[in-house]
């Protein structure tokens, strides 16, 4: 069964500190992983996807198939990064996404 | 402009009322989804559709029903609202076949915040 685990409900860091939001998944096939972000009073939006290997707003995420992880990282947190972050897993058939429980990131000044 | 629209954005209603939450998209997508976002902010898939006349139940059991008569429209109906239905409801869509975007990549509407008194 497909499953996504985000072990931290809340992550609080100071501005300028490194950030790592953890995501582990369970899937036997070739997964497609995403990070979605929801800023306060805004809609849920795609932040990045593993297949494009891009950096968005300074965030990167590397798919580690050996550890079944897709952690989201940023070297220097900014206050505007404060938001809810969801890790999501899709199958090659694209029927639906499985979302993790989400992690609230709070960046303190 | 390609977008996903949800109306109303906020709804406060009494117990027992019938309500319909509207979702429409101009993304040109075939697949559409309804999620319930609870106070802890977890997302739960409650319904999805691959296209016209296709509807499936999601992972979370819901008393709501959906219909898909037109590709761009995917309304959700509660026949008799109860306080336990109080939640945020998110509509999303994705492409049926990969192109500019992966068919796993979902685009979300702004949500409807429902409060049942």
Short mmCIF file of C-alpha atoms in Angstrom, two decimals:
data_model
loop_
_atom_site.label_atom_id
_atom_site.label_comp_id
_atom_site.label_asym_id
_atom_site.label_seq_id
_atom_site.Cartn_x
_atom_site.Cartn_y
_atom_site.Cartn_z
CA UNK A 1 0.00 0.00 0.00
CA UNK A 2 1.15 3.52 -0.71
CA UNK A 3 1.92 5.57 2.37
CA UNK A 4 3.63 8.88 3.10
CA UNK A 5 5.01 9.72 6.52
CA UNK A 6 5.93 13.20 7.67
CA UNK A 7 7.12 12.61 11.22
CA UNK A 8 7.12 16.24 12.36
CA UNK A 9 3.84 18.05 12.84
CA UNK A 10 5.64 21.32 13.62
CA UNK A 11 9.14 22.49 12.82
CA UNK A 12 10.28 25.77 14.28
CA UNK A 13 13.57 27.36 13.18
CA UNK A 14 15.22 30.75 13.33
CA UNK A 15 15.65 32.91 10.26
CA UNK A 16 18.87 32.03 8.49
CA UNK A 17 19.01 28.52 9.92
CA UNK A 18 18.96 25.43 7.68
CA UNK A 19 15.65 23.65 7.21
CA UNK A 20 14.94 19.99 6.57
CA UNK A 21 11.38 18.73 6.35
CA UNK A 22 11.31 14.97 6.45
CA UNK A 23 9.27 12.73 4.18
CA UNK A 24 9.39 8.96 3.95
CA UNK A 25 7.28 6.89 1.64
CA UNK A 26 6.19 3.32 1.19
CA UNK A 27 5.70 2.12 -2.37
CA UNK A 28 6.93 -0.94 -4.22
CA UNK A 29 7.07 0.55 -7.70
CA UNK A 30 8.63 3.66 -9.21
CA UNK A 31 7.22 6.58 -7.27
CA UNK A 32 6.61 10.12 -8.32
CA UNK A 33 7.13 12.47 -5.39
CA UNK A 34 5.96 16.02 -4.87
CA UNK A 35 6.14 18.74 -2.27
CA UNK A 36 3.11 21.00 -1.97
CA UNK A 37 2.96 24.18 0.12
CA UNK A 38 0.05 26.10 1.62
CA UNK A 39 0.78 29.64 2.80
CA UNK A 40 -1.62 31.34 5.18
CA UNK A 41 -4.93 32.12 3.47
CA UNK A 42 -3.66 30.84 0.11
CA UNK A 43 -4.47 27.75 -1.88
CA UNK A 44 -2.40 24.60 -1.88
CA UNK A 45 0.21 24.82 -4.60
CA UNK A 46 2.97 22.68 -6.02
CA UNK A 47 6.42 23.56 -4.72
CA UNK A 48 8.52 21.02 -6.54
CA UNK A 49 8.55 17.51 -8.02
CA UNK A 50 11.37 15.03 -7.99
CA UNK A 51 11.38 14.35 -11.73
CA UNK A 52 12.32 17.92 -12.60
CA UNK A 53 15.17 18.12 -10.08
CA UNK A 54 14.65 21.85 -9.79
CA UNK A 55 15.17 24.35 -6.98
CA UNK A 56 12.18 26.51 -6.16
CA UNK A 57 12.44 29.42 -3.69
CA UNK A 58 15.75 27.94 -2.58
CA UNK A 59 14.20 24.58 -1.70
CA UNK A 60 15.52 21.29 -3.04
CA UNK A 61 14.51 17.69 -2.52
CA UNK A 62 16.33 14.56 -3.57
CA UNK A 63 14.65 11.22 -4.00
CA UNK A 64 16.56 8.54 -2.10
CA UNK A 65 15.14 5.21 -3.18
CA UNK A 66 17.39 3.27 -0.81
CA UNK A 67 16.04 5.11 2.21
CA UNK A 68 12.61 5.70 0.59
CA UNK A 69 12.88 9.36 1.49
CA UNK A 70 12.22 12.69 -0.19
CA UNK A 71 13.29 15.27 2.36
CA UNK A 72 12.84 18.96 1.60
CA UNK A 73 15.81 21.19 2.34
CA UNK A 74 16.75 24.83 2.34
CA UNK A 75 20.11 26.13 3.53
CA UNK A 76 18.86 29.45 4.96
CA UNK A 77 15.27 29.78 6.13
CA UNK A 78 13.34 33.01 5.55
CA UNK A 79 10.28 34.26 7.39
CA UNK A 80 8.19 34.01 4.23
CA UNK A 81 8.85 30.27 4.19
CA UNK A 82 6.46 29.86 7.11
CA UNK A 83 3.68 27.63 5.79
CA UNK A 84 2.21 24.14 5.80
CA UNK A 85 4.19 21.66 3.70
CA UNK A 86 2.82 18.40 2.35
CA UNK A 87 4.76 15.57 0.80
CA UNK A 88 2.78 13.59 -1.80
CA UNK A 89 3.28 10.30 -3.61
CA UNK A 90 1.90 9.38 -7.01
CA UNK A 91 1.91 6.10 -8.86
CA UNK A 92 2.94 5.65 -12.51
CA UNK A 93 -0.72 5.16 -13.42
CA UNK A 94 -1.56 8.58 -12.03
CA UNK A 95 -4.83 7.62 -10.39
CA UNK A 96 -4.44 9.71 -7.27
CA UNK A 97 -1.95 11.24 -4.90
CA UNK A 98 -1.30 10.06 -1.38
CA UNK A 99 -0.52 12.97 0.92
CA UNK A 100 1.41 12.98 4.16
CA UNK A 101 -0.09 14.56 7.26
CA UNK A 102 1.81 17.78 6.65
CA UNK A 103 4.45 19.73 8.56
CA UNK A 104 3.96 23.30 9.74
CA UNK A 105 7.17 25.27 9.27
CA UNK A 106 7.54 28.35 11.47
CA UNK A 107 10.49 30.62 10.82
CA UNK A 108 11.16 32.94 13.71
CA UNK A 109 12.94 36.26 13.43
CA UNK B 1 -6.93 32.25 -17.70
CA UNK B 2 -6.68 28.60 -16.67
CA UNK B 3 -7.84 28.19 -13.11
CA UNK B 4 -9.93 26.22 -10.63
CA UNK B 5 -12.88 27.96 -9.03
CA UNK B 6 -14.80 27.04 -5.91
CA UNK B 7 -17.97 28.63 -4.63
CA UNK B 8 -18.94 29.60 -2.07
CA UNK B 9 -15.66 30.33 -0.34
CA UNK B 10 -17.35 30.35 3.07
CA UNK B 11 -20.65 28.79 4.10
CA UNK B 12 -22.35 28.74 7.48
CA UNK B 13 -25.49 26.65 7.54
CA UNK B 14 -27.82 24.95 9.96
CA UNK B 15 -28.10 21.23 10.61
CA UNK B 16 -30.28 19.31 8.17
CA UNK B 17 -29.89 21.65 5.22
CA UNK B 18 -28.97 20.39 1.78
CA UNK B 19 -25.87 22.04 0.35
CA UNK B 20 -23.92 21.91 -2.88
CA UNK B 21 -20.32 23.01 -3.11
CA UNK B 22 -19.39 24.08 -6.60
CA UNK B 23 -16.11 23.37 -8.36
CA UNK B 24 -15.28 24.26 -11.93
CA UNK B 25 -12.03 24.34 -13.84
CA UNK B 26 -10.78 25.90 -17.05
CA UNK B 27 -7.54 23.90 -16.97
CA UNK B 28 -8.70 21.51 -19.69
CA UNK B 29 -8.21 18.63 -17.25
CA UNK B 30 -10.14 15.38 -17.26
CA UNK B 31 -9.46 14.25 -13.71
CA UNK B 32 -10.98 16.04 -10.73
CA UNK B 33 -10.84 15.45 -7.00
CA UNK B 34 -12.45 16.49 -3.73
CA UNK B 35 -10.45 16.56 -0.51
CA UNK B 36 -11.50 17.25 3.05
CA UNK B 37 -8.96 19.16 5.08
CA UNK B 38 -9.55 18.69 8.79
CA UNK B 39 -8.61 21.10 11.60
CA UNK B 40 -5.28 19.31 12.00
CA UNK B 41 -4.75 20.17 8.33
CA UNK B 42 -4.51 16.58 7.08
CA UNK B 43 -5.84 16.09 3.57
CA UNK B 44 -8.26 13.25 2.95
CA UNK B 45 -9.43 12.27 -0.53
CA UNK B 46 -13.21 11.81 -0.49
CA UNK B 47 -14.15 11.64 -4.20
CA UNK B 48 -12.49 11.62 -7.61
CA UNK B 49 -13.45 11.41 -11.25
CA UNK B 50 -11.60 10.45 -14.42
CA UNK B 51 -14.05 12.19 -16.70
CA UNK B 52 -17.70 12.68 -17.57
CA UNK B 53 -19.99 10.14 -15.90
CA UNK B 54 -17.08 8.73 -13.89
CA UNK B 55 -17.05 9.07 -10.09
CA UNK B 56 -15.19 7.08 -7.46
CA UNK B 57 -15.09 7.18 -3.68
CA UNK B 58 -11.83 8.19 -2.11
CA UNK B 59 -9.91 6.95 0.87
CA UNK B 60 -12.05 8.68 3.50
CA UNK B 61 -15.66 7.61 3.78
CA UNK B 62 -17.94 10.56 3.25
CA UNK B 63 -21.69 11.08 3.32
CA UNK B 64 -21.37 13.51 0.44
CA UNK B 65 -22.08 12.66 -3.19
CA UNK B 66 -20.63 14.01 -6.43
CA UNK B 67 -21.60 14.17 -10.07
CA UNK B 68 -19.69 14.76 -13.30
CA UNK B 69 -22.03 15.71 -16.10
CA UNK B 70 -19.64 18.19 -17.69
CA UNK B 71 -15.87 17.90 -17.93
CA UNK B 72 -15.26 21.26 -16.28
CA UNK B 73 -17.76 20.90 -13.44
CA UNK B 74 -17.58 18.63 -10.36
CA UNK B 75 -20.09 19.62 -7.66
CA UNK B 76 -20.25 18.02 -4.22
CA UNK B 77 -23.58 17.64 -2.43
CA UNK B 78 -24.51 16.99 1.18
CA UNK B 79 -28.16 16.00 1.46
CA UNK B 80 -28.41 16.77 5.15
CA UNK B 81 -25.59 18.74 6.70
CA UNK B 82 -24.41 17.91 10.22
CA UNK B 83 -21.87 19.57 12.54
CA UNK B 84 -19.48 16.68 11.83
CA UNK B 85 -19.32 17.94 8.22
CA UNK B 86 -17.68 21.16 9.36
CA UNK B 87 -14.39 21.31 7.50
CA UNK B 88 -12.47 22.83 4.60
CA UNK B 89 -13.25 21.23 1.24
CA UNK B 90 -10.64 21.44 -1.53
CA UNK B 91 -11.24 20.72 -5.19
CA UNK B 92 -8.36 19.76 -7.49
CA UNK B 93 -7.78 18.69 -11.07
CA UNK B 94 -5.08 16.99 -13.10
CA UNK B 95 -4.42 15.95 -16.67
CA UNK B 96 -5.46 12.51 -17.91
CA UNK B 97 -2.34 12.09 -19.98
CA UNK B 98 1.11 13.54 -19.32
CA UNK B 99 2.09 16.57 -21.28
CA UNK B 100 3.32 19.87 -19.95
CA UNK B 101 2.51 18.51 -16.49
CA UNK B 102 2.70 15.05 -15.06
CA UNK B 103 -0.69 13.39 -14.76
CA UNK B 104 0.07 13.07 -11.06
CA UNK B 105 0.42 16.82 -10.67
CA UNK B 106 -2.73 18.23 -9.15
CA UNK B 107 -3.87 21.84 -9.18
CA UNK B 108 -6.01 23.06 -6.33
CA UNK B 109 -8.86 25.50 -5.96
CA UNK B 110 -9.06 28.05 -3.12
CA UNK B 111 -11.32 25.85 -1.00
CA UNK B 112 -14.71 26.16 0.66
CA UNK B 113 -14.82 26.51 4.41
CA UNK B 114 -18.04 24.91 5.63
CA UNK B 115 -19.45 25.40 9.10
CA UNK B 116 -22.56 23.48 10.12
CA UNK B 117 -24.23 24.76 13.27
#
